[in-house]
Amino acid sequence: MTTTTRNRKLSPDELDSFGRELDEVRARAVAQLGQRDADYIRRIVAAVRWTGLGGRLALMIGAIGGAFVSGLLIPAWIVGVLLLALSKILENMELGHNVMHGQYDWMRDPHLDGKTYEWDIVATGDNWRKTHNYQHHTWTNVRGMDDDIGYGLLRLFPEQRWRPFYLFQPIVAVIFAVLFEWGVAIQDLRLGRWWYGKISNAQMRKNFRPVGRKMARQLIKDYLFFPLLAGPFFLPVLLGNIVANVLRNLWTYTVIFCGHFTADAETFAKESVKNESRGHWYLRQLRGSSNLTGGRLMDLMTGNLSHQIEHHFFPDIPAHRYAAMAVDVRAICARYGQHYNTGSLPRQFGQVVWRILRHALPSRPPVKRARLARSSA
Amino acid sequence: MSARPRPASTRLPARSDSPFRRLARPWLSPRVFDFWASRLHPTWSWERPLARIVERRAESADAVTLVLRPNRHWHGCRPGQHLNVSAEIDGCRVTRSYSPTGLPGRDRRVAITVKAVDGGKLSRHLCERAKVGDVLDLGPAFGDMQLDENAAAPRLFLAAGSGITPLIALTRALAARGMPAPLSLLYWARKREQLCFVDELRSYAAAHPRFQLRFLLTGEAADAADEGQGRIDAAQLATIADLADREVYACGPGGFVDEARALLAARTVSFQAEAFSPPPRTQEDLDGTVEITLAASARTVTVARGQSLLGALEAQGLKLASGCRMGICNTCACGKRSGSTRHLHTGDAQHEPVSALRLCVNSATSDLVLDL
Ligand code: FES
């Protein structure tokens, strides 16, 4: 693990008690799980369904009604798109992401079961449970183990080897943001490895089958079925669905990139996670994650990934509890002299954009600076 | 009143899917369908067997009977069988098995009789808080205690406490057929006020000379003619005519069933019994081994207590899905039908059935049944 001046180096004993104190925060939350959490997630389910229904109705009214009543199309279309995007964002973040982490498994409600939940994006839940729940959460920001570092597409850290392809990175990043759900969908297919012949065609066909099925289903639902309900006036509905999906993509991309690729976020070498203690694991999660400030609305719209640090510490605790847990977590981090990375959305996203631009060009890890800092400390 | 679930050998056949449902399945998420359907009617669902409480009445001093109206996804139950009933308590679905006391006739209603058990989560909830209109989840029927339809053999029913529930269903079924063979029912309770179905049983006794009924009290004196006193023993059983020809059905707490078996199993035509599951252990030792039944693959393995279940099962040669192996990714989670486990980090004990037990961070503290 690299040491920066913002973090105090912890002795093994300190690491252990650091881990223990965080375990206690977790235990306190677990002890409180109950009706309040069940009511909360059911309210989210209801919000997703009603805004989804409202959005689709508004688009339909705009498309069909707009053909007869002038001036109806545009406002109804805008309302429809916004409601549908809101529904999809809530479903993606606060519902799908959190349920698939198993945050509500304790309820034993088959509809909120982390192992079987299937969300409303083109990526299959099964692939995501592997790339995200397992690879990303276990190996957060470990180079070569956490594919979420640049998704095999972007160079965000100087430790990643530079290639001329990265000169196009600013454009690639924008395209990736617009098509984010498609990127997540093909992440587990590892097209790169297939391209270089490390995965056979037959294997690729097998891996692709469930992904292709999910993609087809999403395409037919949003871009065929619902538009065709409007009959000859399908075009505004089709456009509305496209825009709603793109809005959702842009938003989730923004939130997720702010979670791990801000200026102070660190990456780690594979060696650093061998025989990692629990305290050490917590520390790595802390240094690889960053929060967003912004209050309840921000928490809701990000599925509480505004508390990325707490999410990485406690991925299976119902996320609406992170805000309260963060008070303890911050105090613990302060006591152990660890930097708690948080900031407003514009500030954090600005840092992400800077990383994307900066590391498109050759850059070198700040080895010297770190060494200097350590020797002068 | 909760019995240990048996393998589903006697499950009723599932009804085949309608063509509409088959066609719609890939496109319609049950999650979405159920959300909207349940706005219209509390038990409408794409595929989940749900039932609404339509009536509740006191059955004894500490038991209630709940009459349930299941939706069309529930496929019925035979007398003497059990089914899993779940209710949501403090946000969490709690499941126990009950033996229906009233079975679906033309009105498709099913009744369960629930005795409030000390510290029993679901039984207390159902006895004290569940009200008409509440919705419960139903599981498929299971259990082997059923009447041999053809035999007109004389029978002996032994019930203790809530062990009466499967036996009242069998008694009713026989009464409805005019008691085709001699039937004796011995029914133990601590106090008179804890007996259920007393009037109904007495009316059967009055109507059918072949039905012999005896209430046995262990905690107070007998005074009615059909009452006796004391725990199960040879003297009580000696009052049964042609005991050796009887088919015996016994149901009650573990100790009672063991006693009945010791007294009768070698002396009668047949002996069927069902014992309630033992209470969860509180004092578990970390050494020794436990048996793990893998329900889906019909295997049983013996593993060491106190070891992570994932590691223990893998050591048995099982290939299991796993990821982080530290309790965060949920990959290894699988359903636990029964038995007790302990979380390796927190030490938390879990005695309830759960839908997703993380095998990598839990150890077995008793025999387990897993959905593997
Ligand atoms: S293997 Fe990740 S939770 Fe068990």
Short mmCIF file of C-alpha atoms in Angstrom, two decimals, chain B residues 41-253:
data_model
loop_
_atom_site.label_atom_id
_atom_site.label_comp_id
_atom_site.label_asym_id
_atom_site.label_seq_id
_atom_site.Cartn_x
_atom_site.Cartn_y
_atom_site.Cartn_z
CA HIS B 41 -56.12 -7.88 -4.36
CA PRO B 42 -53.90 -8.83 -1.45
CA THR B 43 -53.33 -12.44 -2.52
CA TRP B 44 -53.05 -12.03 -6.28
CA SER B 45 -49.63 -13.11 -7.39
CA TRP B 46 -47.87 -14.45 -10.48
CA GLU B 47 -46.68 -17.63 -8.85
CA ARG B 48 -46.48 -17.33 -5.09
CA PRO B 49 -48.88 -19.34 -2.97
CA LEU B 50 -50.41 -16.78 -0.60
CA ALA B 51 -53.37 -17.01 1.72
CA ARG B 52 -55.51 -14.48 3.49
CA ILE B 53 -56.78 -15.01 7.00
CA VAL B 54 -60.57 -15.01 6.71
CA GLU B 55 -61.52 -16.08 10.19
CA ARG B 56 -59.91 -16.55 13.58
CA ARG B 57 -61.31 -18.24 16.68
CA ALA B 58 -59.97 -19.37 20.02
CA GLU B 59 -59.52 -23.14 20.09
CA SER B 60 -58.35 -23.51 23.69
CA ALA B 61 -56.84 -21.33 26.40
CA ASP B 62 -53.61 -20.96 24.44
CA ALA B 63 -54.41 -21.92 20.87
CA VAL B 64 -56.23 -20.23 18.00
CA THR B 65 -57.55 -21.60 14.76
CA LEU B 66 -56.96 -19.49 11.69
CA VAL B 67 -59.03 -20.15 8.62
CA LEU B 68 -57.08 -19.28 5.49
CA ARG B 69 -58.16 -18.72 1.94
CA PRO B 70 -55.24 -19.58 -0.36
CA ASN B 71 -54.85 -18.24 -3.87
CA ARG B 72 -54.79 -20.54 -6.89
CA HIS B 73 -51.07 -21.27 -6.61
CA TRP B 74 -51.52 -23.43 -3.58
CA HIS B 75 -52.15 -27.01 -4.53
CA GLY B 76 -53.79 -28.45 -1.48
CA CYS B 77 -52.83 -30.84 1.22
CA ARG B 78 -53.95 -34.26 2.51
CA PRO B 79 -55.05 -34.94 6.08
CA GLY B 80 -52.07 -35.53 8.34
CA GLN B 81 -49.61 -33.58 6.15
CA HIS B 82 -47.79 -30.39 7.06
CA LEU B 83 -47.19 -27.15 5.27
CA ASN B 84 -44.93 -24.21 5.81
CA VAL B 85 -46.61 -20.98 6.84
CA SER B 86 -44.73 -17.68 6.85
CA ALA B 87 -45.62 -14.26 8.14
CA GLU B 88 -43.61 -11.08 8.15
CA ILE B 89 -42.57 -10.10 11.65
CA ASP B 90 -40.57 -6.90 12.12
CA GLY B 91 -39.67 -6.85 8.44
CA CYS B 92 -38.52 -10.44 8.31
CA ARG B 93 -40.36 -13.48 6.99
CA VAL B 94 -40.57 -16.17 9.65
CA THR B 95 -41.53 -19.70 8.62
CA ARG B 96 -42.82 -22.65 10.62
CA SER B 97 -44.59 -25.84 9.68
CA TYR B 98 -48.13 -26.47 10.77
CA SER B 99 -50.43 -29.35 10.18
CA PRO B 100 -53.74 -28.14 8.79
CA THR B 101 -56.62 -29.03 11.03
CA GLY B 102 -59.29 -28.10 8.53
CA LEU B 103 -58.76 -29.14 4.95
CA PRO B 104 -59.90 -27.63 1.72
CA GLY B 105 -63.35 -28.70 0.71
CA ARG B 106 -65.36 -27.04 -1.99
CA ASP B 107 -64.70 -23.60 -0.51
CA ARG B 108 -60.92 -24.04 -0.85
CA ARG B 109 -60.25 -22.99 2.68
CA VAL B 110 -57.67 -24.45 4.97
CA ALA B 111 -57.44 -24.05 8.73
CA ILE B 112 -54.43 -24.22 10.99
CA THR B 113 -54.50 -24.42 14.76
CA VAL B 114 -51.63 -22.66 16.42
CA LYS B 115 -50.59 -22.96 20.04
CA ALA B 116 -48.66 -20.04 21.48
CA VAL B 117 -45.24 -21.45 22.32
CA ASP B 118 -43.07 -19.71 24.89
CA GLY B 119 -40.56 -17.65 22.94
CA GLY B 120 -42.09 -18.83 19.67
CA LYS B 121 -41.83 -16.01 17.17
CA LEU B 122 -44.38 -17.07 14.63
CA SER B 123 -46.76 -18.86 17.00
CA ARG B 124 -46.94 -15.79 19.25
CA HIS B 125 -47.47 -13.57 16.24
CA LEU B 126 -50.25 -15.75 14.86
CA CYS B 127 -51.93 -16.18 18.26
CA GLU B 128 -51.66 -12.62 19.45
CA ARG B 129 -51.37 -10.22 16.53
CA ALA B 130 -52.45 -11.82 13.26
CA LYS B 131 -55.87 -10.57 12.26
CA VAL B 132 -58.49 -11.27 9.65
CA GLY B 133 -57.28 -9.83 6.34
CA ASP B 134 -53.56 -10.47 6.93
CA VAL B 135 -51.72 -12.30 4.18
CA LEU B 136 -49.49 -15.30 4.86
CA ASP B 137 -47.18 -17.26 2.58
CA LEU B 138 -47.93 -20.94 2.19
CA GLY B 139 -45.51 -23.65 1.21
CA PRO B 140 -46.31 -26.93 -0.53
CA ALA B 141 -47.61 -29.78 1.60
CA PHE B 142 -45.22 -32.40 2.88
CA GLY B 143 -45.22 -35.23 5.38
CA ASP B 144 -45.78 -38.95 5.44
CA MET B 145 -48.39 -39.33 8.13
CA GLN B 146 -51.31 -40.25 5.96
CA LEU B 147 -54.01 -42.87 6.14
CA ASP B 148 -53.65 -45.94 4.06
CA GLU B 149 -56.76 -45.34 1.99
CA ASN B 150 -57.78 -48.95 1.43
CA ALA B 151 -57.08 -50.65 4.70
CA ALA B 152 -59.98 -50.93 7.06
CA ALA B 153 -57.50 -51.61 9.84
CA PRO B 154 -58.24 -50.56 13.41
CA ARG B 155 -56.16 -47.55 14.39
CA LEU B 156 -54.78 -45.92 17.49
CA PHE B 157 -54.00 -42.21 17.55
CA LEU B 158 -51.74 -40.82 20.27
CA ALA B 159 -51.59 -37.05 20.51
CA ALA B 160 -49.79 -34.88 23.01
CA GLY B 161 -50.29 -31.11 23.13
CA SER B 162 -50.29 -29.61 19.70
CA GLY B 163 -49.59 -33.09 18.30
CA ILE B 164 -53.36 -33.18 17.96
CA THR B 165 -53.23 -31.08 14.77
CA PRO B 166 -52.43 -33.76 12.16
CA LEU B 167 -54.50 -36.30 14.10
CA ILE B 168 -57.64 -34.16 14.21
CA ALA B 169 -57.41 -33.86 10.44
CA LEU B 170 -57.17 -37.64 10.14
CA THR B 171 -59.98 -38.13 12.66
CA ARG B 172 -62.23 -35.77 10.74
CA ALA B 173 -61.45 -37.56 7.51
CA LEU B 174 -62.43 -40.88 9.10
CA ALA B 175 -65.54 -39.43 10.73
CA ALA B 176 -66.62 -38.07 7.37
CA ARG B 177 -66.48 -41.63 6.07
CA GLY B 178 -68.52 -42.93 8.99
CA MET B 179 -65.58 -44.44 10.89
CA PRO B 180 -64.98 -47.43 8.60
CA ALA B 181 -62.79 -49.13 11.23
CA PRO B 182 -62.32 -48.93 14.98
CA LEU B 183 -60.41 -45.83 16.04
CA SER B 184 -59.05 -44.92 19.48
CA LEU B 185 -57.72 -41.48 20.24
CA LEU B 186 -55.69 -40.79 23.37
CA TYR B 187 -55.00 -37.10 23.75
CA TRP B 188 -52.69 -35.70 26.43
CA ALA B 189 -52.53 -32.15 27.75
CA ARG B 190 -51.33 -30.61 30.97
CA LYS B 191 -54.60 -28.91 31.80
CA ARG B 192 -58.16 -29.33 30.60
CA GLU B 193 -58.31 -25.75 29.26
CA GLN B 194 -55.45 -26.56 26.89
CA LEU B 195 -57.38 -29.28 25.08
CA CYS B 196 -58.55 -28.39 21.59
CA PHE B 197 -61.56 -29.65 19.62
CA VAL B 198 -63.13 -31.15 22.77
CA ASP B 199 -66.79 -30.73 21.82
CA GLU B 200 -66.23 -31.90 18.31
CA LEU B 201 -64.36 -35.02 19.44
CA ARG B 202 -67.06 -35.82 21.98
CA SER B 203 -69.74 -35.52 19.34
CA TYR B 204 -67.85 -38.04 17.17
CA ALA B 205 -67.63 -40.36 20.15
CA ALA B 206 -71.37 -40.03 20.71
CA ALA B 207 -72.19 -40.64 17.06
CA HIS B 208 -69.77 -43.47 16.29
CA PRO B 209 -69.59 -46.46 18.61
CA ARG B 210 -66.35 -47.51 16.91
CA PHE B 211 -64.63 -44.30 18.03
CA GLN B 212 -63.08 -44.49 21.47
CA LEU B 213 -61.91 -41.18 22.96
CA ARG B 214 -59.83 -40.48 26.03
CA PHE B 215 -58.45 -37.17 27.29
CA LEU B 216 -55.45 -37.52 29.57
CA LEU B 217 -54.36 -34.76 31.90
CA THR B 218 -50.88 -34.58 33.33
CA GLY B 219 -51.27 -31.44 35.41
CA GLU B 220 -54.71 -31.72 37.04
CA ALA B 221 -57.21 -34.29 38.25
CA ALA B 222 -59.58 -36.05 35.88
CA ASP B 223 -63.31 -35.76 36.53
CA ALA B 224 -65.31 -36.44 33.34
CA ALA B 225 -65.98 -40.02 32.32
CA ASP B 226 -63.77 -39.77 29.24
CA GLU B 227 -60.86 -38.26 31.14
CA GLY B 228 -57.85 -39.95 32.63
CA GLN B 229 -54.70 -38.84 34.32
CA GLY B 230 -50.94 -39.16 34.00
CA ARG B 231 -48.25 -39.44 31.37
CA ILE B 232 -48.24 -42.13 28.73
CA ASP B 233 -47.68 -45.58 30.24
CA ALA B 234 -48.47 -49.25 29.70
CA ALA B 235 -51.55 -49.19 31.94
CA GLN B 236 -53.26 -46.56 29.83
CA LEU B 237 -52.52 -48.44 26.64
CA ALA B 238 -53.82 -51.67 28.18
CA THR B 239 -57.34 -50.21 27.98
CA ILE B 240 -57.21 -50.34 24.18
CA ALA B 241 -58.95 -53.37 22.72
CA ASP B 242 -56.94 -55.62 20.38
CA LEU B 243 -53.89 -53.39 20.60
CA ALA B 244 -51.74 -55.78 18.58
CA ASP B 245 -53.96 -55.32 15.49
CA ARG B 246 -53.77 -51.56 15.50
CA GLU B 247 -51.95 -49.14 13.23
CA VAL B 248 -50.48 -46.53 15.53
CA TYR B 249 -50.02 -42.84 14.71
CA ALA B 250 -48.25 -40.80 17.37
CA CYS B 251 -47.58 -37.09 17.35
CA GLY B 252 -46.18 -34.80 20.03
CA PRO B 253 -42.93 -33.58 21.56
#
